[in-house]
Tab-separated table of C-alpha atoms in Angstrom:
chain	number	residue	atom	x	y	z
A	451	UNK	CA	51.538	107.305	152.803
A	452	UNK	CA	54.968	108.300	154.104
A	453	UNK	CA	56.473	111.743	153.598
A	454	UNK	CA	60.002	111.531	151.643
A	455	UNK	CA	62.679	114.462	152.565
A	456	UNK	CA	65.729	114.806	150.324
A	457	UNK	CA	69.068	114.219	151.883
A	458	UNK	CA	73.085	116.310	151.648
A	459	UNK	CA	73.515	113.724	148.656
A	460	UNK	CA	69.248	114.296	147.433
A	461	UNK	CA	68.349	111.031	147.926
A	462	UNK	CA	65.251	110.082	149.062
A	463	UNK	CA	64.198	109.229	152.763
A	464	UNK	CA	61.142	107.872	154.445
A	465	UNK	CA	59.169	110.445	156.607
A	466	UNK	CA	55.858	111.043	158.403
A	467	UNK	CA	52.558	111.368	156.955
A	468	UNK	CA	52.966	114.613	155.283
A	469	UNK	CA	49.941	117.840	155.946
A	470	UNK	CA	46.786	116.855	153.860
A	471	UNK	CA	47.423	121.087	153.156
A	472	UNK	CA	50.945	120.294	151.369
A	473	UNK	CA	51.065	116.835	150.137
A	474	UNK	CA	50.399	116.973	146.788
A	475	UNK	CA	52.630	119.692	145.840
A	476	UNK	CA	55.638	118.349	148.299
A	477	UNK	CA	55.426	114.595	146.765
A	478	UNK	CA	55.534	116.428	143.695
A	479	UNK	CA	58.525	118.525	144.256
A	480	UNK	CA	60.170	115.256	145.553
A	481	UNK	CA	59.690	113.682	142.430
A	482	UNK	CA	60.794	116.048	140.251
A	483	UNK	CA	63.965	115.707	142.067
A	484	UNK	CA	64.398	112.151	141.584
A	485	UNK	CA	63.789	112.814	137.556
A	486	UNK	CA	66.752	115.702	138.017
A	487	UNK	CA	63.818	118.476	137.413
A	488	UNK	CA	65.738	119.810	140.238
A	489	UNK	CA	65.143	123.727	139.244
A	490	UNK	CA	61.255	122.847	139.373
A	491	UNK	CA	61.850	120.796	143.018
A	492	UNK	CA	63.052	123.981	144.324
A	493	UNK	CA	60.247	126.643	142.888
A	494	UNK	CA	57.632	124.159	144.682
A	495	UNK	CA	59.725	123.782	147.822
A	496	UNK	CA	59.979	127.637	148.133
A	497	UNK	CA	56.130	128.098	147.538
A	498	UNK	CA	55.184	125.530	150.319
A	499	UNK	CA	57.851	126.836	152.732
A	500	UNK	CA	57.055	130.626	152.342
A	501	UNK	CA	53.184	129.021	153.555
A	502	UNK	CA	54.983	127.569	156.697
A	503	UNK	CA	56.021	124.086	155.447
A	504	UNK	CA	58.957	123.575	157.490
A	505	UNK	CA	60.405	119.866	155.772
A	506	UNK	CA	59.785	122.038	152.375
A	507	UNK	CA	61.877	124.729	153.918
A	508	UNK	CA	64.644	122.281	154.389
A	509	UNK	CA	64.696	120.504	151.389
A	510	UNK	CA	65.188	124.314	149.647
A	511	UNK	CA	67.865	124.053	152.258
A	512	UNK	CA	69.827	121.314	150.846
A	513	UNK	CA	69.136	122.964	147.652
A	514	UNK	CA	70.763	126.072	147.869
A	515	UNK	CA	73.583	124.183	150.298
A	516	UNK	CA	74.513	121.497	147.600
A	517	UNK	CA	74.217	124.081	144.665
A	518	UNK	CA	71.230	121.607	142.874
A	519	UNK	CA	68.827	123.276	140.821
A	520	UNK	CA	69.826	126.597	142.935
A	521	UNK	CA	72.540	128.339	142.623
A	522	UNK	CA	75.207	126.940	145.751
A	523	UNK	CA	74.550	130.008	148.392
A	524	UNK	CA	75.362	129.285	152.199
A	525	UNK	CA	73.386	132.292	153.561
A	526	UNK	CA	70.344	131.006	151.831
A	527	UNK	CA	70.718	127.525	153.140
A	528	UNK	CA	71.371	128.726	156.526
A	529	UNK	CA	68.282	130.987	156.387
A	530	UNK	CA	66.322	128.447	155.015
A	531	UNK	CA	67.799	125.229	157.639
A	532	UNK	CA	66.468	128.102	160.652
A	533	UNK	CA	63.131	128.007	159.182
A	534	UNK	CA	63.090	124.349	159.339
A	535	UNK	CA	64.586	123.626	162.202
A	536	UNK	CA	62.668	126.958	164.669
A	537	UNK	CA	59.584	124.366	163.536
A	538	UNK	CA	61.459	121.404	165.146
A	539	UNK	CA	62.914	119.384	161.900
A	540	UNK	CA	65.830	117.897	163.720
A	541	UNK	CA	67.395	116.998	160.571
A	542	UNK	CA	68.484	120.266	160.027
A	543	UNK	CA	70.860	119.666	163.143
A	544	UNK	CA	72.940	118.205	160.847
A	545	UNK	CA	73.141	120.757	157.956
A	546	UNK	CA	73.336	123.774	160.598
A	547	UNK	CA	76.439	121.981	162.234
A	548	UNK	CA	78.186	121.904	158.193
A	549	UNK	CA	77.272	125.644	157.653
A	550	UNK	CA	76.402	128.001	160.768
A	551	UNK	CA	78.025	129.741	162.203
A	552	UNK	CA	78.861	131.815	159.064
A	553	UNK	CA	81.681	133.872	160.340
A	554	UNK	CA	80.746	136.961	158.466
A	555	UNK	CA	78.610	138.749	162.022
A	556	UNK	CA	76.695	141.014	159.575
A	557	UNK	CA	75.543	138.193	157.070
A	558	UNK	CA	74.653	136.473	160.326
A	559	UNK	CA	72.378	139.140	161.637
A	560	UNK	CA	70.819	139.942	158.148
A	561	UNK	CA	69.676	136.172	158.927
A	562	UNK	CA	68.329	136.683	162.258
A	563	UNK	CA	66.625	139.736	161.365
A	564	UNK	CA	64.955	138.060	158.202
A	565	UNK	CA	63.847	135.189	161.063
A	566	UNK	CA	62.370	137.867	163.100
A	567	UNK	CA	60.559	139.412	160.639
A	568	UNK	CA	59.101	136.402	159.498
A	569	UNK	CA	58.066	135.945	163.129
A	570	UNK	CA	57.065	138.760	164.936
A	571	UNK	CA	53.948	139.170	163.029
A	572	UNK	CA	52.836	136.491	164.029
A	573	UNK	CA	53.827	135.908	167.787
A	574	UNK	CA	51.765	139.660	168.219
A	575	UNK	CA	48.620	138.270	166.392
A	576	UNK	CA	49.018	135.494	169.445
A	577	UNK	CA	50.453	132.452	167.608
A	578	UNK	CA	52.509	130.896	170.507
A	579	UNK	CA	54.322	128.952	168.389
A	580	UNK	CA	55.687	131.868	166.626
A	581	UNK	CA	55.854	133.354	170.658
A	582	UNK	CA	58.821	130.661	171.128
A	583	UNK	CA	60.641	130.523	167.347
A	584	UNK	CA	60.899	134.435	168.037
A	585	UNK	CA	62.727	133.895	171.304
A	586	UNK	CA	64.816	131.472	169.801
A	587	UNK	CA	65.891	133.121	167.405
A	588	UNK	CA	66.819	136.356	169.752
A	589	UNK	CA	69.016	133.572	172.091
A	590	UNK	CA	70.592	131.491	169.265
A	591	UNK	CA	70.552	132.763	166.071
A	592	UNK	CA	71.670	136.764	166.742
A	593	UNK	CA	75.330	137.265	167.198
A	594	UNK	CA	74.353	139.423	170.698
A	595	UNK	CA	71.584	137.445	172.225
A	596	UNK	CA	68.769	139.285	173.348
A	597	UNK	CA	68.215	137.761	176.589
A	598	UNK	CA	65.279	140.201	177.416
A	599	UNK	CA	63.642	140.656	174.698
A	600	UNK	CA	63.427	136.746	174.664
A	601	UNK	CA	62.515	136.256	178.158
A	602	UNK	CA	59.502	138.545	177.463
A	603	UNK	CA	58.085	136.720	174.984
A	604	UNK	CA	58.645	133.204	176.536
A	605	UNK	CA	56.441	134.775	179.116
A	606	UNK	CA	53.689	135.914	177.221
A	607	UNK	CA	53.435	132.462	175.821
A	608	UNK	CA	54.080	130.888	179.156
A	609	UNK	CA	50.932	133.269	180.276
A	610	UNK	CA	49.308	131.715	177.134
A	611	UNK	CA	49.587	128.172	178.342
A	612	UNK	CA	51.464	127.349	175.586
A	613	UNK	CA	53.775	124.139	175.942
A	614	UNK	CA	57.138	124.478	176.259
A	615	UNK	CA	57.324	127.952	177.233
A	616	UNK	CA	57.623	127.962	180.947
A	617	UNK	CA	61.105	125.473	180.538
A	618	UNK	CA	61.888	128.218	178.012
A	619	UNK	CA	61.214	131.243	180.026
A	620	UNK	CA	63.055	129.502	182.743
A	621	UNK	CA	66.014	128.938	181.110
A	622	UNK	CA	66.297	132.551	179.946
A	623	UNK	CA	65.880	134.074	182.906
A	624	UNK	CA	68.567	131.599	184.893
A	625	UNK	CA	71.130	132.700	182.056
A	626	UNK	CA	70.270	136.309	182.738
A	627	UNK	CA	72.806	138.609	185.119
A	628	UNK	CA	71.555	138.561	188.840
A	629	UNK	CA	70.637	141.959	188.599
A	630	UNK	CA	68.658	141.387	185.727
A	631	UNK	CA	66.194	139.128	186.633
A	632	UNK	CA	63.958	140.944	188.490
A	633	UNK	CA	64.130	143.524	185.888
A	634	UNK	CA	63.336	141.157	183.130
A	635	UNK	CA	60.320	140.036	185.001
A	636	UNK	CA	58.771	143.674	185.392
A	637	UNK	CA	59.635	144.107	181.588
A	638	UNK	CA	57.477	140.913	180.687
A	639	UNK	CA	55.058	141.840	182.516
A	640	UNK	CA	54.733	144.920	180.562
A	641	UNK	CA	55.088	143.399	177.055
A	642	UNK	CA	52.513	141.105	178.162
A	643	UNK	CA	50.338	143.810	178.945
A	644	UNK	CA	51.205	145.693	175.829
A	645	UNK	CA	49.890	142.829	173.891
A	646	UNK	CA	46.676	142.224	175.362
A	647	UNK	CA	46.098	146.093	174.592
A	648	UNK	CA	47.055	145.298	171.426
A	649	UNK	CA	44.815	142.627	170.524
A	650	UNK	CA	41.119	143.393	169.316
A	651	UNK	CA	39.417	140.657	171.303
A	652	UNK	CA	41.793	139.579	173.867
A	653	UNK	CA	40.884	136.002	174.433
A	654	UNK	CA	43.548	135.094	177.019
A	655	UNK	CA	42.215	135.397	180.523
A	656	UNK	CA	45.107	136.465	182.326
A	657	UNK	CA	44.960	139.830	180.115
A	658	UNK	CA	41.988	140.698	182.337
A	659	UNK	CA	44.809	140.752	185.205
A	660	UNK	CA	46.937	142.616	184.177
A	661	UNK	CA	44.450	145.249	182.204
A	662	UNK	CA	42.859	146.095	185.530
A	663	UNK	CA	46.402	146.654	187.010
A	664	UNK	CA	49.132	149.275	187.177
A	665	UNK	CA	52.234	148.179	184.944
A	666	UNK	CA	55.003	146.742	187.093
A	667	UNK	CA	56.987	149.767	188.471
A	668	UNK	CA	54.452	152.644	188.039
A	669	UNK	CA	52.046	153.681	190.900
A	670	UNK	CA	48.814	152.908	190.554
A	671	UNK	CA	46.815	156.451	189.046
């Protein structure tokens, strides 16, 4: 069976295999759409993205960016096409590069900070994943990037073994001020030991490293 996204006009295209998790209701939301139940399209679509269905999250995208079944808002699209593509739907390239940047620097925050809230909950409960959409959205979405901030958890995830993070990390840190870098590496080191702390069970072995270890710049007690 082959997943169907709505396109900028809302016709139909031919996807992947959609989540067992999501089918049903997506294929339904789809074809409500086709009928012109386009109001009912996007109450499914927001249901399934809220639960982390990213291809949901941009067909409530195109929604709110074309102004069908929504009302036509490009703050809500733009929120909405970051959801999608932080979870790597590279058709929302193409919608992004038709609405973002909005020029307006404190609508454009409100959406990074919605992004990071979404997030940040769970990068600390240790979803890597989350680790790297959280960084990205400190680099590319915020009006001031927060280089460190990013850097430190690109290495928590990077300490996590999770894939893609060490390019990531790598690439912050090369962007960062010469005088940073060193600095940025001492402050990951502490956020990485901050969230093994935090964790009930820390499963990751390197958090028995740095647990038994004085934080980078303090003497050892």
């Amino acid at each position: 069976m082959s997943r169907l996204r709505l396109s900028l006009v809302l016709l139909p295209l031919v996807l992947n295999a959609p989540s067992p998790v999501w089918a049903d209701g997506f294929e339904a939301a789809v074809a409500a759409s086709r009928e012109g139940r386009h109001g009912e399209a996007a109450a499914v679509f927001h249901d399934l993205a809220r639960a982390g269905d990213a291809e949901a999250a941009f067909n409530l995208a195109l929604l709110f960016a074309t102004g069908v079944g929504l009302p036509q808002n490009r703050t809500e699209a733009a929120y909405w096409a970051w959801r999608a593509r932080l979870a790597d739907v590279r058709a929302a390239d193409g919608l992004l590069a038709r609405i973002w940047p909005l020029e307006d620097t404190a609508r454009r925050d409100a959406i990074a900070q919605r992004l990071e809230a979404d997030f940040l909950p769970l990068a600390q409960s240790g979803d890597g994943a989350a680790m790297l959409q959280l960084a990205a959205v400190l680099t590319v979405v915020r009006e001031k990037p927060d280089l460190l901030r990013a850097h430190a958890w690109q290495s928590i995830a990077a300490a996590l073994d999770v894939p893609g993070a060490v390019g990531a990390r790598d690439a912050t840190l090369a962007a960062l001020p010469a005088p940073d870098k060193v600095r940025a590496q001492d402050e990951a080191l502490i956020a990485f030991r901050d969230w093994c702390i935090a964790q009930d069970k820390p499963q990751a072995a390197a958090c028995r490293v740095v647990l038994l270890e004085p934080q980078a710049g303090q003497e050892a007690g």
